[in-house]
């Protein structure tokens, strides 16, 4: 007890002495601007020669030096494209000094200085990349405003090494260096966004509007003070913060969708900010809204093998063809609120970000199924609401003790993906084809259909709902202690910290459907209400409408070979009879689960700089993971025409600890060249649903599906080597990466061969870890250049180009059935593997952007080309599906008018590039082909 009291007295004395210790030294506050334009220079490097004091400028080009001993110093300033500048300063004990600093652009003559928003945005991004000690790519706020991207995912896709997954004609998720989106960490101001997908850990970025962003950072290599579950990389979205003075930015536009030949797309955003109380308190409010028509024409097909030719290659036939007219309206809206306050020895910030995406879909589809001799018509009405809410408190405090810095943070995040409406009605025609159908092509299958609409009857109706929610709580504290030797040849810092991340997830699915025979029972109960066919079944004629699909699939296939369904008539039918005749499909309950995941981490790292040229950052991070998952074991069976299910609750748990050593090195070879090396160990936790101890035994179809609560997490060693060359004209970077992943999980499809099992011979689908190592490797090339050395008017050209080559090696599970020998011909089932590349990994990615700015006029044309990508793995190599290489062109034009007013025109997907997935056996066999058309937006913006 005496020792505790004495320790408290010592701490009390030290805390009381802090103001006295602080008062002996000086404090310097500075702002750095362009000497010609007065614009602040953000991310510029500054250093007090011969001391440990160094850093980069922040928003508004500001920086602060605390606890500076009295004396004379030389302040060194560096910024790409500007002449280095030295300032001599002198401070007195306890003095608070304010400096206004300026730098001059490099140019041959003063009249050749180019003042360009595109150029300034490029310089800011390059400067931030050069200053970083890890391998990172940056998109500045100016570039975000110049490129006409629909959402944040599209913008991230312009960074080297990043490819996109698309849905509805726009990017939704990003893959970094060929790894699926679940391997990435997505953060807002450094705080992680919870997963939005119901099955895996990926985040749908289409609900994040670019209007709220102040920049984007993509970290290809991480340091120990970042979350360790980032095998692919970390994408960090920076939310805008308040600058000095009252500022506003209003933008509005309206647009045209060629696919639907429709005006009515619109988009608007606003931001207001100011600083108060001698610029100590900053407040910024942003808001955005967008309505976009993402309608499309869709062709899908599936295929089966019917044998092999003389070379052993599979002979493929068409199994079914689907033609769909999808009408979809997406509404994206959100906003942010950020408060920050500058303390005498630190700062505190509170921010809240909200993003919402509402999808309203109506799909009219015709299905041709020659194997079953069926043709089907269905209508699907679906509403999806996605929501993310991120709240963050962060702070820093400069401690006099060893002149160290204490930083802390806490956050709460919520993501939801709700499907309140998912209603599908299906009509079926049996004996739907004439004679022997030629199944060798899609066209021949469609041509063989009878289209006998009088024989087409109402087969099924179902209503699905699903609610997925994830909540995350985090808290962290970090302590950084700087050091320097007396000879100024060695400096750096020691940093340590801890973090807690608590996450809970819930999924609730429900299905109400017309079980087997329910529609026929309605017809039998109320025959006078319907037009019945000769089999006393309700015909499609009761529900036909006047839907006009327009020009469908470039007139390749006639969608209108038959009636189109009327949504209002179908909805009225459902509302009238669901309470009396529909029942719950209890199998859907097996998709429900509850999950808790607690992650506790600690790290220790150091930054060591030798002679201001060599920087080494060694460290280690330790992460402990504890999970608890609740699911259902169920068995479905048929009784008197009804599908019934028996189920029981189950629980699965995991507890493991992973040590993640990391080291980064940066060597300044020349003032215009540096080399960066990194070796880091990271991890990836299994998908949520894969860990749920659920099971569904389907006795009707002979299938067993189950989760795996013992599935192991993936670990990876990541190696990077990059060379950067830069001067006032830009940056060129070239480098390579190599990843080695262990315990990658996959979906295994096999047979239950246990003779004692009640499901012997059933098809078994579960999750397992690959026994072999997976490797990913590639190279990245990035050029960001301005052509200010050219004579007028060509000196306003700004160029950005990057190219990424990616390859990988992995194993795919394959189930082979070998015919038995006489006399019993008992087949043998063999589990084996075949080699291939990872799904979602394109062969290469090219991004090219050419901008031009002169006076108040600016224009930028850009193209993204993504190479062939494996989308899914089939039962054999010929049945693999590949996303065809594509090029997508966009154009943005802007004209400044006067007093902050601008007029802009944007074109997206100028060439109407479709999304096309083909069969490996023959590119003439499309698995999916979807057209969205081009869009154009005309609008105005006003800044003050």
PDB file of N, CA and C in Angstrom, residues 148 249-256 265-269 892-897 900-907 936-942:
ATOM      1  N   UNK A 148     -14.560  11.574 -63.880  1.00  0.00           N
ATOM      2  CA  UNK A 148     -16.017  11.444 -63.695  1.00  0.00           C
ATOM      3  C   UNK A 148     -16.439  10.060 -63.210  1.00  0.00           C
ATOM      4  N   UNK A 249     -18.642  24.589 -51.399  1.00  0.00           N
ATOM      5  CA  UNK A 249     -18.509  23.939 -52.701  1.00  0.00           C
ATOM      6  C   UNK A 249     -19.843  23.277 -53.018  1.00  0.00           C
ATOM      7  N   UNK A 250     -20.499  23.761 -54.074  1.00  0.00           N
ATOM      8  CA  UNK A 250     -21.786  23.227 -54.497  1.00  0.00           C
ATOM      9  C   UNK A 250     -21.642  22.690 -55.927  1.00  0.00           C
ATOM     10  N   UNK A 251     -22.191  21.503 -56.140  1.00  0.00           N
ATOM     11  CA  UNK A 251     -22.093  20.904 -57.461  1.00  0.00           C
ATOM     12  C   UNK A 251     -23.411  20.214 -57.775  1.00  0.00           C
ATOM     13  N   UNK A 252     -23.887  20.402 -59.000  1.00  0.00           N
ATOM     14  CA  UNK A 252     -25.111  19.749 -59.430  1.00  0.00           C
ATOM     15  C   UNK A 252     -25.057  19.409 -60.903  1.00  0.00           C
ATOM     16  N   UNK A 253     -25.660  18.286 -61.286  1.00  0.00           N
ATOM     17  CA  UNK A 253     -25.645  17.882 -62.690  1.00  0.00           C
ATOM     18  C   UNK A 253     -26.868  17.042 -62.995  1.00  0.00           C
ATOM     19  N   UNK A 254     -27.197  16.990 -64.262  1.00  0.00           N
ATOM     20  CA  UNK A 254     -28.241  16.106 -64.764  1.00  0.00           C
ATOM     21  C   UNK A 254     -27.665  15.333 -65.929  1.00  0.00           C
ATOM     22  N   UNK A 255     -28.267  14.178 -66.244  1.00  0.00           N
ATOM     23  CA  UNK A 255     -27.619  13.335 -67.234  1.00  0.00           C
ATOM     24  C   UNK A 255     -28.570  12.537 -68.092  1.00  0.00           C
ATOM     25  N   UNK A 256     -27.958  11.788 -69.019  1.00  0.00           N
ATOM     26  CA  UNK A 256     -28.666  10.987 -70.020  1.00  0.00           C
ATOM     27  C   UNK A 256     -28.118   9.575 -69.994  1.00  0.00           C
ATOM     28  N   UNK A 265     -31.123  11.295 -64.909  1.00  0.00           N
ATOM     29  CA  UNK A 265     -30.058  11.050 -63.952  1.00  0.00           C
ATOM     30  C   UNK A 265     -29.630  12.386 -63.361  1.00  0.00           C
ATOM     31  N   UNK A 266     -29.382  12.421 -62.091  1.00  0.00           N
ATOM     32  CA  UNK A 266     -28.923  13.663 -61.494  1.00  0.00           C
ATOM     33  C   UNK A 266     -28.026  13.373 -60.292  1.00  0.00           C
ATOM     34  N   UNK A 267     -27.244  14.385 -59.989  1.00  0.00           N
ATOM     35  CA  UNK A 267     -26.247  14.232 -58.932  1.00  0.00           C
ATOM     36  C   UNK A 267     -25.974  15.601 -58.330  1.00  0.00           C
ATOM     37  N   UNK A 268     -25.875  15.649 -57.024  1.00  0.00           N
ATOM     38  CA  UNK A 268     -25.603  16.913 -56.360  1.00  0.00           C
ATOM     39  C   UNK A 268     -24.773  16.693 -55.107  1.00  0.00           C
ATOM     40  N   UNK A 269     -23.978  17.684 -54.767  1.00  0.00           N
ATOM     41  CA  UNK A 269     -23.172  17.608 -53.545  1.00  0.00           C
ATOM     42  C   UNK A 269     -22.922  19.013 -53.024  1.00  0.00           C
ATOM     43  N   UNK A 892     -13.861  13.875 -69.416  1.00  0.00           N
ATOM     44  CA  UNK A 892     -14.328  14.956 -68.549  1.00  0.00           C
ATOM     45  C   UNK A 892     -13.840  16.287 -69.107  1.00  0.00           C
ATOM     46  N   UNK A 893     -14.749  17.249 -69.234  1.00  0.00           N
ATOM     47  CA  UNK A 893     -14.422  18.582 -69.746  1.00  0.00           C
ATOM     48  C   UNK A 893     -14.973  19.614 -68.767  1.00  0.00           C
ATOM     49  N   UNK A 894     -14.183  20.664 -68.482  1.00  0.00           N
ATOM     50  CA  UNK A 894     -14.622  21.697 -67.552  1.00  0.00           C
ATOM     51  C   UNK A 894     -14.179  23.065 -68.041  1.00  0.00           C
ATOM     52  N   UNK A 895     -15.049  24.043 -67.836  1.00  0.00           N
ATOM     53  CA  UNK A 895     -14.724  25.420 -68.180  1.00  0.00           C
ATOM     54  C   UNK A 895     -15.055  26.321 -66.993  1.00  0.00           C
ATOM     55  N   UNK A 896     -14.014  26.982 -66.468  1.00  0.00           N
ATOM     56  CA  UNK A 896     -14.237  27.957 -65.405  1.00  0.00           C
ATOM     57  C   UNK A 896     -14.837  29.221 -66.020  1.00  0.00           C
ATOM     58  N   UNK A 897     -15.882  29.728 -65.397  1.00  0.00           N
ATOM     59  CA  UNK A 897     -16.547  30.917 -65.911  1.00  0.00           C
ATOM     60  C   UNK A 897     -16.056  32.156 -65.174  1.00  0.00           C
ATOM     61  N   UNK A 900     -15.504  31.583 -59.210  1.00  0.00           N
ATOM     62  CA  UNK A 900     -15.709  30.261 -58.644  1.00  0.00           C
ATOM     63  C   UNK A 900     -16.758  29.422 -59.328  1.00  0.00           C
ATOM     64  N   UNK A 901     -17.377  29.937 -60.399  1.00  0.00           N
ATOM     65  CA  UNK A 901     -18.416  29.202 -61.113  1.00  0.00           C
ATOM     66  C   UNK A 901     -17.793  28.426 -62.274  1.00  0.00           C
ATOM     67  N   UNK A 902     -18.179  27.148 -62.422  1.00  0.00           N
ATOM     68  CA  UNK A 902     -17.634  26.304 -63.490  1.00  0.00           C
ATOM     69  C   UNK A 902     -18.757  25.514 -64.130  1.00  0.00           C
ATOM     70  N   UNK A 903     -18.546  25.174 -65.388  1.00  0.00           N
ATOM     71  CA  UNK A 903     -19.459  24.334 -66.160  1.00  0.00           C
ATOM     72  C   UNK A 903     -18.705  23.073 -66.555  1.00  0.00           C
ATOM     73  N   UNK A 904     -19.309  21.884 -66.373  1.00  0.00           N
ATOM     74  CA  UNK A 904     -18.593  20.653 -66.704  1.00  0.00           C
ATOM     75  C   UNK A 904     -19.496  19.684 -67.459  1.00  0.00           C
ATOM     76  N   UNK A 905     -18.846  18.813 -68.253  1.00  0.00           N
ATOM     77  CA  UNK A 905     -19.516  17.795 -69.055  1.00  0.00           C
ATOM     78  C   UNK A 905     -18.722  16.503 -68.933  1.00  0.00           C
ATOM     79  N   UNK A 906     -19.385  15.410 -68.528  1.00  0.00           N
ATOM     80  CA  UNK A 906     -18.726  14.115 -68.342  1.00  0.00           C
ATOM     81  C   UNK A 906     -19.388  13.049 -69.199  1.00  0.00           C
ATOM     82  N   UNK A 907     -18.563  12.185 -69.798  1.00  0.00           N
ATOM     83  CA  UNK A 907     -19.043  11.014 -70.534  1.00  0.00           C
ATOM     84  C   UNK A 907     -18.432   9.769 -69.892  1.00  0.00           C
ATOM     85  N   UNK A 936     -24.031  10.394 -70.019  1.00  0.00           N
ATOM     86  CA  UNK A 936     -23.459  11.738 -70.090  1.00  0.00           C
ATOM     87  C   UNK A 936     -24.084  12.594 -68.992  1.00  0.00           C
ATOM     88  N   UNK A 937     -23.258  13.479 -68.412  1.00  0.00           N
ATOM     89  CA  UNK A 937     -23.727  14.363 -67.346  1.00  0.00           C
ATOM     90  C   UNK A 937     -23.266  15.785 -67.637  1.00  0.00           C
ATOM     91  N   UNK A 938     -24.185  16.723 -67.513  1.00  0.00           N
ATOM     92  CA  UNK A 938     -23.887  18.136 -67.688  1.00  0.00           C
ATOM     93  C   UNK A 938     -24.253  18.856 -66.395  1.00  0.00           C
ATOM     94  N   UNK A 939     -23.309  19.660 -65.886  1.00  0.00           N
ATOM     95  CA  UNK A 939     -23.589  20.304 -64.627  1.00  0.00           C
ATOM     96  C   UNK A 939     -22.765  21.550 -64.375  1.00  0.00           C
ATOM     97  N   UNK A 940     -23.005  22.147 -63.205  1.00  0.00           N
ATOM     98  CA  UNK A 940     -22.298  23.355 -62.797  1.00  0.00           C
ATOM     99  C   UNK A 940     -21.812  23.177 -61.365  1.00  0.00           C
ATOM    100  N   UNK A 941     -20.711  23.857 -61.050  1.00  0.00           N
ATOM    101  CA  UNK A 941     -20.197  23.861 -59.681  1.00  0.00           C
ATOM    102  C   UNK A 941     -19.864  25.293 -59.285  1.00  0.00           C
ATOM    103  N   UNK A 942     -19.931  25.530 -57.991  1.00  0.00           N
ATOM    104  CA  UNK A 942     -19.636  26.867 -57.479  1.00  0.00           C
ATOM    105  C   UNK A 942     -18.819  26.718 -56.200  1.00  0.00           C
TER     106      UNK A 942
END
